[in-house]
Coordinates of C-alpha atoms and ligand atoms in Angstrom, one line a residue:
Chain Q
X1 CA -3.8 49.9 90.6
X2 CA -0.6 48.4 92.1
X3 CA -0.8 47.3 95.7
X4 CA 2.0 48.9 97.7
X5 CA 3.1 45.6 99.2
X6 CA 3.6 42.7 96.8
X7 CA 3.9 39.2 98.1
X8 CA 7.1 37.2 97.7
X9 CA 7.0 35.3 94.5
X10 CA 7.1 31.5 94.3
X11 CA 7.0 29.6 91.1
X12 CA 3.4 28.5 90.5
X13 CA 3.5 24.7 90.7
X14 CA 1.1 21.8 90.7
X15 CA 2.6 18.6 92.1
X16 CA 0.9 15.3 92.1
X17 CA 1.1 13.7 95.5
X18 CA 2.0 10.2 94.6
X19 CA 4.9 9.4 96.9
X20 CA 3.4 6.9 99.3
X21 CA 4.1 8.0 102.8
X22 CA 4.9 11.6 101.7
X23 CA 2.3 13.7 103.4
X24 CA 0.7 16.4 101.3
X25 CA 0.7 18.9 104.0
X26 CA 4.5 18.8 104.1
X27 CA 4.8 20.0 100.5
X28 CA 3.7 23.3 98.9
X29 CA 5.4 25.9 101.2
X30 CA 9.0 26.5 102.0
X31 CA 9.0 27.9 105.5
X32 CA 12.2 29.1 107.0
X33 CA 13.6 29.6 110.5
X34 CA 15.9 32.7 110.4
X35 CA 15.9 33.1 114.1
X36 CA 15.2 31.3 117.4
X37 CA 13.6 33.2 120.1
X38 CA 14.3 36.4 118.2
X39 CA 18.0 35.7 118.0
X40 CA 19.4 35.3 114.5
X41 CA 20.7 31.8 113.8
X42 CA 23.9 32.9 112.1
X43 CA 24.6 35.1 115.1
X44 CA 24.2 32.1 117.4
X45 CA 26.6 29.9 115.4
X46 CA 29.1 32.7 114.9
X47 CA 29.5 32.7 118.7
X48 CA 29.1 29.0 119.5
X49 CA 29.9 27.1 116.3
X50 CA 27.8 24.7 114.2
X51 CA 26.2 22.3 115.0
X52 CA 24.6 23.9 118.0
X53 CA 21.7 22.9 120.3
X54 CA 19.5 25.7 121.3
X55 CA 16.9 25.7 124.1
X56 CA 14.4 28.5 124.6
X57 CA 14.0 29.3 128.2
X58 CA 10.7 31.0 127.4
X59 CA 9.4 28.0 125.6
X60 CA 10.4 25.7 128.6
X61 CA 8.6 27.9 131.1
X62 CA 5.6 28.5 128.9
X63 CA 5.2 24.7 128.3
X64 CA 5.4 24.0 132.0
X65 CA 3.0 26.8 133.0
X66 CA 0.5 25.7 130.3
X67 CA 0.6 22.1 131.5
X68 CA 0.4 23.0 135.2
X69 CA -2.6 25.3 134.4
X70 CA -4.4 22.7 132.5
X71 CA -4.2 20.3 135.4
X72 CA -4.5 22.6 138.4
X73 CA -7.6 24.2 136.9
X74 CA -9.3 20.8 137.1
X75 CA -7.8 19.2 140.1
X76 CA -7.0 20.5 143.6
X77 CA -3.7 18.7 144.4
X78 CA -1.4 18.3 141.4
X79 CA 2.4 18.1 141.4
X80 CA 4.6 17.8 138.4
X81 CA 7.9 15.9 138.7
X82 CA 10.5 16.6 136.1
X83 CA 11.5 13.4 134.4
X84 CA 15.2 13.6 134.4
X85 CA 16.0 11.1 131.7
X86 CA 14.1 13.2 129.2
X87 CA 16.7 15.9 129.5
X88 CA 19.0 16.3 132.5
X89 CA 21.1 19.2 131.5
X90 CA 21.2 21.0 134.8
X91 CA 20.1 24.4 133.4
X92 CA 17.0 22.7 132.0
X93 CA 16.2 20.8 135.2
X94 CA 16.6 24.0 137.2
X95 CA 14.2 25.9 135.0
X96 CA 11.5 23.3 135.7
X97 CA 12.5 23.2 139.4
X98 CA 12.2 27.0 139.6
X99 CA 8.7 26.7 138.0
X100 CA 7.8 24.3 140.8
X101 CA 8.5 20.8 139.5
X102 CA 10.0 18.2 141.8
X103 CA 12.2 15.5 140.4
X104 CA 11.6 12.0 138.9
X105 CA 14.7 9.9 138.6
X106 CA 15.3 6.3 137.6
X107 CA 18.9 5.7 138.8
X108 CA 21.4 6.6 141.5
X109 CA 23.1 8.9 139.0
X110 CA 19.9 10.9 138.3
X111 CA 19.2 10.9 142.0
X112 CA 22.5 12.5 142.7
X113 CA 21.9 15.0 139.9
X114 CA 18.6 16.0 141.4
X115 CA 20.1 16.4 144.8
X116 CA 22.9 18.5 143.2
X117 CA 20.2 20.7 141.6
X118 CA 18.9 21.5 145.1
X119 CA 16.0 19.0 145.3
X120 CA 15.5 17.5 148.7
X121 CA 15.0 13.7 149.0
X122 CA 11.4 13.9 149.9
X123 CA 10.8 15.8 146.6
X124 CA 12.3 13.0 144.5
X125 CA 10.3 10.3 143.0
X126 CA 12.5 7.2 142.6
X127 CA 11.4 5.0 139.7
X128 CA 13.0 2.3 137.6
X129 CA 13.4 -1.4 137.4
X130 CA 17.0 -1.4 138.9
X131 CA 17.9 0.6 141.9
X132 CA 21.3 -0.1 143.5
X133 CA 21.3 -1.1 147.1
X134 CA 23.3 2.0 148.2
X135 CA 21.0 4.3 146.2
X136 CA 17.9 2.7 147.8
X137 CA 19.4 3.2 151.3
X138 CA 20.2 6.8 150.6
X139 CA 16.7 7.4 149.2
X140 CA 15.1 5.8 152.3
X141 CA 17.3 7.9 154.6
X142 CA 16.4 11.1 152.7
X143 CA 12.7 10.3 152.5
X144 CA 12.4 9.9 148.7
X145 CA 9.3 8.5 147.2
X146 CA 10.1 4.9 146.2
X147 CA 8.0 3.5 143.4
X148 CA 8.6 -0.3 143.6
X149 CA 8.9 -2.0 140.2
X150 CA 9.2 -5.7 141.0
X151 CA 9.1 -8.4 143.6
X152 CA 12.8 -8.6 144.1
X153 CA 12.9 -5.0 144.9
X154 CA 10.0 -5.3 147.3
X155 CA 11.6 -8.2 149.1
X156 CA 14.9 -6.4 149.3
X157 CA 13.1 -3.3 150.7
X158 CA 11.4 -5.6 153.2
X159 CA 14.8 -6.8 154.4
X160 CA 16.6 -3.5 154.8
X161 CA 13.6 -2.0 156.6
X162 CA 13.1 -4.9 159.0
X163 CA 12.6 -3.6 162.5
X164 CA 11.7 -0.1 161.5
X165 CA 9.3 1.4 164.0
X166 CA 7.9 3.9 161.5
X167 CA 6.7 2.0 158.4
X168 CA 8.3 3.1 155.1
X169 CA 5.8 4.6 152.7
X170 CA 6.1 3.1 149.2
X171 CA 4.2 3.1 146.0
X172 CA 3.8 0.3 143.5
X173 CA 4.3 0.7 139.8
X174 CA 1.5 -0.8 137.7
X175 CA 1.1 -1.6 134.1
X176 CA -2.3 -1.6 132.5
X177 CA -3.9 -2.4 129.3
X178 CA -5.5 0.9 128.2
X179 CA -6.6 0.0 124.6
X180 CA -4.8 -0.2 121.4
X181 CA -1.2 0.1 122.1
X182 CA 1.2 -2.5 123.5
X183 CA 1.2 -2.7 127.3
X184 CA 4.5 -1.7 128.8
X185 CA 4.6 -4.9 130.8
X186 CA 8.4 -4.6 131.4
X187 CA 7.6 -2.3 134.3
X188 CA 5.7 -2.9 137.5
X189 CA 2.9 -5.3 138.3
X190 CA -0.1 -6.1 136.2
X191 CA -3.2 -4.2 137.2
X192 CA -5.4 -6.3 135.0
X193 CA -4.9 -9.9 136.2
X194 CA -4.8 -9.8 139.9
X195 CA -1.0 -9.6 140.2
X196 CA -1.1 -6.3 141.9
X197 CA -3.5 -7.6 144.6
X198 CA -1.1 -10.5 145.3
X199 CA 1.7 -7.9 145.9
X200 CA -0.6 -5.8 148.1
X201 CA -1.2 -8.9 150.1
X202 CA 2.5 -9.4 150.5
X203 CA 2.9 -5.9 151.7
X204 CA 0.2 -6.4 154.3
X205 CA 2.4 -9.1 155.8
X206 CA 5.3 -6.6 156.1
X207 CA 4.5 -4.2 158.9
X208 CA 7.7 -2.2 158.1
X209 CA 6.2 -1.1 154.7
X210 CA 3.1 0.9 154.0
X211 CA 1.5 1.2 150.6
X212 CA 0.6 4.9 150.0
X213 CA 0.6 5.3 146.3
X214 CA 0.2 3.7 142.9
X215 CA 2.2 4.6 139.8
X216 CA 1.6 4.0 136.1
X217 CA 3.3 5.2 133.0
X218 CA 1.3 3.8 130.1
X219 CA 3.8 4.7 127.4
X220 CA 5.2 7.6 125.6
X221 CA 4.0 9.9 122.8
X222 CA 0.4 8.9 123.5
X223 CA -1.7 10.6 120.8
X224 CA -5.0 9.3 122.3
X225 CA -6.0 11.0 125.5
X226 CA -8.8 8.5 126.0
X227 CA -6.1 5.9 127.1
X228 CA -5.4 8.1 130.1
X229 CA -9.1 8.0 130.9
X230 CA -9.0 4.2 130.9
X231 CA -5.8 4.2 132.9
X232 CA -7.1 6.7 135.5
X233 CA -10.3 4.7 136.0
X234 CA -8.3 1.5 136.5
X235 CA -5.9 3.3 138.9
X236 CA -8.7 4.5 141.1
X237 CA -10.3 1.0 141.1
X238 CA -7.0 -0.5 142.1
X239 CA -6.4 2.0 144.8
X240 CA -9.8 1.5 146.3
X241 CA -9.3 -2.2 146.1
X242 CA -6.0 -2.0 147.9
X243 CA -7.6 0.0 150.6
X244 CA -10.4 -2.5 150.9
X245 CA -7.8 -5.2 151.4
X246 CA -6.5 -3.3 154.4
X247 CA -3.5 -1.4 152.9
X248 CA -4.5 1.9 154.5
X249 CA -5.3 5.1 152.7
X250 CA -3.8 5.5 149.2
X251 CA -2.6 9.1 149.3
X252 CA -1.4 9.5 145.8
X253 CA -1.8 8.4 142.2
X254 CA 1.1 8.9 139.9
X255 CA 0.0 8.9 136.2
X256 CA 3.6 9.0 134.8
X257 CA 4.4 10.8 131.6
X258 CA 3.7 10.1 128.0
X259 CA 1.9 13.2 126.7
X260 CA 2.9 13.9 123.1
X261 CA 5.0 16.8 122.0
X262 CA 4.8 18.4 118.5
X263 CA 7.2 15.8 117.1
X264 CA 6.1 13.7 114.2
X265 CA 6.4 9.9 114.0
X266 CA 7.6 8.2 110.9
X267 CA 4.6 7.5 108.7
X268 CA 2.4 9.8 110.8
X269 CA 0.0 11.2 108.3
X270 CA -1.4 14.3 110.1
X271 CA 0.9 17.1 110.9
X272 CA 1.7 17.6 114.6
X273 CA -0.5 20.7 114.8
X274 CA -3.4 18.4 114.2
X275 CA -2.3 15.1 115.7
X276 CA -0.9 16.3 119.0
X277 CA -3.7 16.7 121.6
X278 CA -3.8 19.8 123.7
X279 CA -2.7 19.6 127.4
X280 CA -6.4 20.3 128.2
X281 CA -7.5 17.0 126.7
X282 CA -5.0 15.0 128.7
X283 CA -5.9 16.9 131.8
X284 CA -9.6 16.5 131.3
X285 CA -9.2 12.7 130.7
X286 CA -7.2 12.2 133.9
X287 CA -8.7 14.8 136.3
X288 CA -12.3 14.3 135.4
X289 CA -12.0 10.6 135.7
X290 CA -10.3 10.5 139.1
X291 CA -12.8 13.1 140.4
X292 CA -15.7 11.1 139.1
X293 CA -14.5 7.7 140.3
X294 CA -13.1 8.7 143.7
X295 CA -15.6 8.2 146.6
X296 CA -17.7 11.3 147.1
X297 CA -16.8 13.3 150.2
X298 CA -13.3 11.9 150.5
X299 CA -10.2 14.0 149.9
X300 CA -8.9 13.3 146.5
X301 CA -5.5 11.6 146.3
X302 CA -2.6 13.8 145.3
X303 CA -1.9 13.6 141.6
X304 CA 1.7 13.3 140.4
X305 CA 2.6 13.7 136.7
X306 CA 6.0 12.9 135.3
X307 CA 5.6 14.7 132.0
X308 CA 8.8 14.7 130.0
X309 CA 8.8 15.2 126.3
X310 CA 5.7 17.4 126.2
X311 CA 7.5 20.0 128.3
X312 CA 10.9 20.0 126.7
X313 CA 10.8 18.7 123.2
X314 CA 9.3 21.8 121.5
X315 CA 11.8 24.1 123.3
X316 CA 14.8 22.4 121.7
X317 CA 16.4 23.1 118.3
X318 CA 19.5 21.8 116.5
X319 CA 21.2 24.2 114.1
X320 CA 23.4 22.5 111.5
X321 CA 25.2 23.5 108.3
X322 CA 25.1 22.0 104.9
X323 CA 28.6 20.7 104.1
X324 CA 27.9 19.0 100.8
X325 CA 25.2 18.7 98.2
X326 CA 24.5 15.5 96.2
X327 CA 21.9 13.9 94.0
X328 CA 20.8 10.5 95.1
X329 CA 19.5 8.0 92.7
X330 CA 16.3 6.4 93.8
X331 CA 16.4 2.7 93.2
X332 CA 13.2 1.1 91.9
X333 CA 12.6 -1.7 94.4
X334 CA 11.4 -4.1 91.7
X335 CA 14.3 -3.5 89.5
X336 CA 16.6 -3.9 92.5
X337 CA 15.0 -7.2 93.3
X338 CA 15.2 -8.4 89.7
X339 CA 18.9 -7.3 89.5
X340 CA 19.6 -9.4 92.6
X341 CA 18.6 -12.4 90.5
X342 CA 20.7 -11.2 87.5
X343 CA 17.6 -10.2 85.6
X344 CA 17.0 -7.1 83.5
X345 CA 20.4 -5.7 83.9
X346 CA 21.6 -3.2 86.5
X347 CA 19.1 -1.7 88.9
X348 CA 20.5 1.8 88.4
X349 CA 19.9 2.9 84.8
X350 CA 20.6 6.3 83.2
X351 CA 17.7 8.6 83.7
X352 CA 16.5 6.7 86.9
X353 CA 14.7 9.0 89.2
X354 CA 16.8 10.9 91.6
X355 CA 16.4 13.4 94.4
X356 CA 18.4 16.1 96.1
X357 CA 20.5 15.1 99.0
X358 CA 22.4 17.1 101.6
X359 CA 25.1 16.2 104.0
X360 CA 24.9 18.1 107.3
X361 CA 27.6 18.7 109.9
X362 CA 25.5 16.8 112.6
X363 CA 24.9 13.1 112.6
X364 CA 22.4 10.7 114.1
X365 CA 24.6 10.2 117.1
X366 CA 23.2 13.6 118.2
X367 CA 19.7 12.8 117.0
X368 CA 18.9 9.4 118.4
X369 CA 15.2 10.1 118.2
X370 CA 15.2 10.1 114.4
X371 CA 14.8 6.4 114.8
X372 CA 11.1 7.1 115.6
X373 CA 10.5 10.7 114.7
X374 CA 11.1 12.9 111.7
X375 CA 12.3 16.3 112.8
X376 CA 11.2 19.3 110.8
X377 CA 14.1 20.6 108.9
X378 CA 13.9 24.3 108.0
X379 CA 16.3 26.4 106.0
X380 CA 17.6 29.4 107.9
X381 CA 17.6 31.7 104.8
X382 CA 14.1 32.3 103.5
X383 CA 13.9 30.4 100.2
X384 CA 11.3 31.1 97.6
X385 CA 11.7 28.0 95.4
X386 CA 9.4 25.1 96.1
X387 CA 10.5 22.4 98.4
X388 CA 11.2 19.0 96.9
X389 CA 11.8 15.8 98.8
X390 CA 15.4 15.8 99.9
X391 CA 17.5 13.2 101.6
X392 CA 19.3 14.7 104.6
X393 CA 22.4 12.8 105.6
X394 CA 24.4 13.2 108.8
X395 CA 28.1 13.7 108.8
X396 CA 29.1 10.3 110.2
X397 CA 31.0 7.9 108.1
X398 CA 28.2 5.4 108.2
X399 CA 25.6 4.5 105.6
X400 CA 22.8 4.5 108.2
X401 CA 23.4 8.1 109.1
X402 CA 20.3 9.6 107.6
X403 CA 18.4 12.3 109.5
X404 CA 15.5 12.4 107.1
X405 CA 14.7 10.4 104.0
X406 CA 12.5 12.9 102.3
X407 CA 12.5 16.3 104.0
X408 CA 10.7 18.9 101.9
X409 CA 13.5 21.4 101.3
X410 CA 14.2 24.0 98.7
X411 CA 17.5 23.7 96.7
X412 CA 20.0 24.4 99.5
X413 CA 23.6 24.7 98.9
X414 CA 26.9 24.2 100.8
X415 CA 27.2 26.7 103.6
X416 CA 23.5 27.1 104.0
X417 CA 22.2 26.5 107.5
X418 CA 19.2 24.5 108.6
X419 CA 17.3 24.3 111.9
X420 CA 15.9 20.9 113.1
X421 CA 12.9 21.0 115.5
X422 CA 11.6 19.7 117.8
X423 CA 14.7 18.0 119.3
X424 CA 14.5 18.9 123.0
X425 CA 13.5 15.5 124.4
X426 CA 15.8 12.5 124.8
X427 CA 18.4 13.6 122.2
X428 CA 20.6 15.2 124.8
X429 CA 20.5 12.3 127.2
X430 CA 20.8 9.6 124.6
X431 CA 23.3 11.2 122.3
X432 CA 26.8 9.7 122.2
X433 CA 30.2 11.0 121.5
X434 CA 31.1 9.3 118.2
X435 CA 33.6 10.3 115.5
X436 CA 33.1 14.0 116.2
X437 CA 32.8 16.1 119.4
X438 CA 29.4 16.8 120.6
X439 CA 28.3 20.4 120.1
X440 CA 27.7 23.2 122.5
X441 CA 24.3 23.7 124.0
X442 CA 22.9 27.2 124.6
X443 CA 19.8 28.5 126.3
X444 CA 18.2 31.7 125.0
X445 CA 16.6 34.0 127.5
X446 CA 13.6 36.1 127.3
X447 CA 15.6 39.3 126.9
X448 CA 17.7 38.1 124.0
X449 CA 20.4 36.6 126.3
X450 CA 22.3 33.6 125.2
X451 CA 23.6 31.4 128.0
X452 CA 26.1 28.6 127.3
X453 CA 24.7 25.6 129.2
X454 CA 27.1 22.9 127.9
X455 CA 30.4 23.5 126.3
X456 CA 31.4 21.9 123.1
X457 CA 33.4 18.8 123.8
X458 CA 37.2 18.6 123.3
X459 CA 39.9 16.0 123.2
X460 CA 40.6 16.4 126.9
X461 CA 37.0 15.8 127.9
X462 CA 36.6 12.8 125.7
X463 CA 39.8 11.2 126.9
X464 CA 39.3 12.1 130.5
X465 CA 38.4 8.6 131.7
X466 CA 41.0 6.8 129.6
X467 CA 44.1 5.3 131.2
X468 CA 47.1 4.5 129.1
X469 CA 49.2 1.7 130.7
X470 CA 52.8 2.7 131.4
X471 CA 54.3 0.5 128.8
X472 CA 52.3 2.3 126.2
X473 CA 53.2 5.8 127.3
X474 CA 55.1 8.0 125.0
X475 CA 58.8 8.1 126.0
X476 CA 59.7 11.3 127.7
Chain R
X1 CA -11.9 20.0 96.0
X2 CA -9.4 22.6 96.9
X3 CA -8.5 23.9 100.3
X4 CA -7.0 27.3 101.2
X5 CA -3.6 25.7 101.6
X6 CA -3.5 24.6 98.0
X7 CA -4.2 20.9 98.8
X8 CA -6.4 19.6 96.0
X9 CA -8.3 16.3 95.6
X10 CA -9.6 15.4 92.2
X11 CA -12.7 13.3 92.8
X12 CA -12.8 12.0 89.2
X13 CA -9.3 10.5 89.3
X14 CA -8.9 10.1 93.1
X15 CA -5.6 11.8 92.9
X16 CA -4.3 14.5 95.3
X17 CA -2.2 17.5 94.4
X18 CA -0.4 20.3 96.1
X19 CA -0.4 23.8 94.6
X20 CA 2.2 26.4 95.6
X21 CA 0.7 29.7 96.9
X22 CA 1.1 31.3 93.5
X23 CA -0.4 28.3 91.8
X24 CA -3.4 28.4 94.2
X25 CA -4.0 32.0 93.3
X26 CA -4.0 31.2 89.6
X27 CA -6.3 28.3 90.0
X28 CA -8.7 30.5 92.0
X29 CA -8.7 33.0 89.2
X30 CA -9.3 30.3 86.7
X31 CA -12.3 29.2 88.7
X32 CA -13.6 32.7 88.3
X33 CA -13.2 32.4 84.5
X34 CA -10.5 35.0 84.5
X35 CA -8.7 35.2 81.1
X36 CA -5.0 34.2 80.9
X37 CA -3.9 37.8 80.1
X38 CA -5.8 39.1 83.1
X39 CA -4.3 36.3 85.3
X40 CA -0.8 37.4 84.2
X41 CA -1.7 41.0 85.2
X42 CA -2.9 39.8 88.6
X43 CA 0.3 37.8 89.2
X44 CA 2.6 40.7 88.3
X45 CA 0.5 43.1 90.4
X46 CA 0.3 40.9 93.5
X47 CA 3.7 39.3 93.6
X48 CA 7.3 40.5 93.5
X49 CA 8.1 39.1 90.0
X50 CA 9.5 40.3 86.7
X51 CA 6.8 40.2 83.9
X52 CA 9.0 37.9 81.8
X53 CA 9.4 35.4 84.5
X54 CA 5.8 35.6 85.4
X55 CA 4.7 35.0 81.9
X56 CA 7.0 32.0 81.4
X57 CA 6.0 30.4 84.6
X58 CA 2.3 31.0 83.9
X59 CA 2.6 29.3 80.6
X60 CA 4.3 26.3 82.2
X61 CA 1.8 26.2 85.0
X62 CA -1.2 26.4 82.6
X63 CA 0.3 23.5 80.7
X64 CA 0.5 21.3 83.9
X65 CA -3.1 22.3 84.9
X66 CA -4.2 21.2 81.4
X67 CA -2.2 17.9 81.7
X68 CA -4.2 17.0 84.8
X69 CA -7.4 17.8 83.0
X70 CA -8.6 20.8 85.0
X71 CA -8.8 23.0 82.0
X72 CA -9.2 22.1 78.3
X73 CA -8.1 25.1 76.2
Ligands
PLP1 C1 8.5 6.3 134.7 C2 8.5 7.3 133.7 N1 8.0 8.5 134.0 C3 8.0 9.5 133.1 C4 8.6 9.4 131.8 C5 8.6 10.5 130.9 O1 7.8 10.2 129.8 P1 7.5 11.2 128.6 O2 8.7 11.8 128.2 O3 6.8 10.4 127.6 O4 6.5 12.2 129.2 C6 9.1 8.1 131.5 C7 9.7 7.9 130.2 O5 9.8 6.8 129.6 C8 9.1 7.0 132.5 O6 9.6 5.8 132.2

């Protein structure tokens, strides 16, 4: 009896997992990514070139809706604010704004961008340790929500609002110890050692200011939802304490961002599908805690969330093409160390272990987040041979341009394409033009549309800001 | 210990292994005491593979399974 449908064949293999940080779950299958959002990858690059950033509009909207649902199911008054720095391509910001997110910005530039994207001042949360004087003045005039980061900023605000009849509503940024991780004490005032109370006391002496909210952002890529429970509990206690000191009603708590996407940290053992908590777990930790801790019978404070990476990271892909194939000799660290002392001959000996290596047409200047995360790298063409640890180099003329030390990949060859994922958070905003032009960015729509949302750079764009002094101009 | 994704832990040696999907299928058949001839038939029947390739790969695979001590003959 022959089954009508036979499975694709892969060589039967048994590999011993003895490669230190190599995670067993990464080996053993050779998945591929022939299309993004139902659109074939070669078709995308035929039109827009390689490398190419691709964002799925459906994935963006789905992520937003899932997050919003998780919180609004549990809490009566929730507002998401799109954290611009995570990805401020206008098309992406506008998708989130259309879904109902207001804006969270940390500079005058981001503020201008949000205004340009149609967000009114009173729907902008203005964060950050450095706000320019002119930007603060504009924000005040337009009714933006100022989250004060430090004493200098507070005193400056006190000065420029002197004589105001209507007090200026402000919030204070707080940092908190929530457990295991390092406290982001660069930002805001300590909520653990009485510093915040001192600042509240100062505000009480400034009738032109009124404290109406508290803000905290405990960190980023937080894999432990319980830390939000601790943070929420402390935030409520601090709010009630400020009220008891005479600050007046605290109308909102801003819990910042930090929810994890399905990226994978270096040396993260479990795969993201298992390590990344669901939105429900974050929502439960935050909403249930505030609801339980807030005085019974009083209207709950408005809850702001500035979720960045968890909304955008998984929607972003980077397509790249293999431009060269190499073997890379793996140096035995002991032999290398001995060789440094002239012992035991050269570190690299014939027959030394080696592994496959690829050079892609995209470099780490586009993939800043590879410093902390290891993107999944999938071949576009389905490959049946077993994946082996493969070094994936970028295209820059720099030795540090390594996108992955040991991506499990089948034997790819020049001209093959790969898709890196997730890459939607922070890579756009932190990428730099270096050696090559930055690639185009497209957004795929639900009906198979492909919208260009950022053109590939060209010489004119890159040189636009340069000025050549007259004595260096080419003679006519 | 062997999970359905081909991840194996050998409690006697403390080592961990990863089987490819085909490898996992073969180990499952070995666990049911299926003879090598019969295993080859299964592989050819269930997967898109030439009999020659399947037979060569099976021999290689059985050798590696023997090397880690999971089978003796
Ligand atoms: C104040 C503030 N809010 C929100 C975010 C967004 O964080 P995430 O992308 O981790 O959600 C950040 C990022 O660092 C931040 O500093």
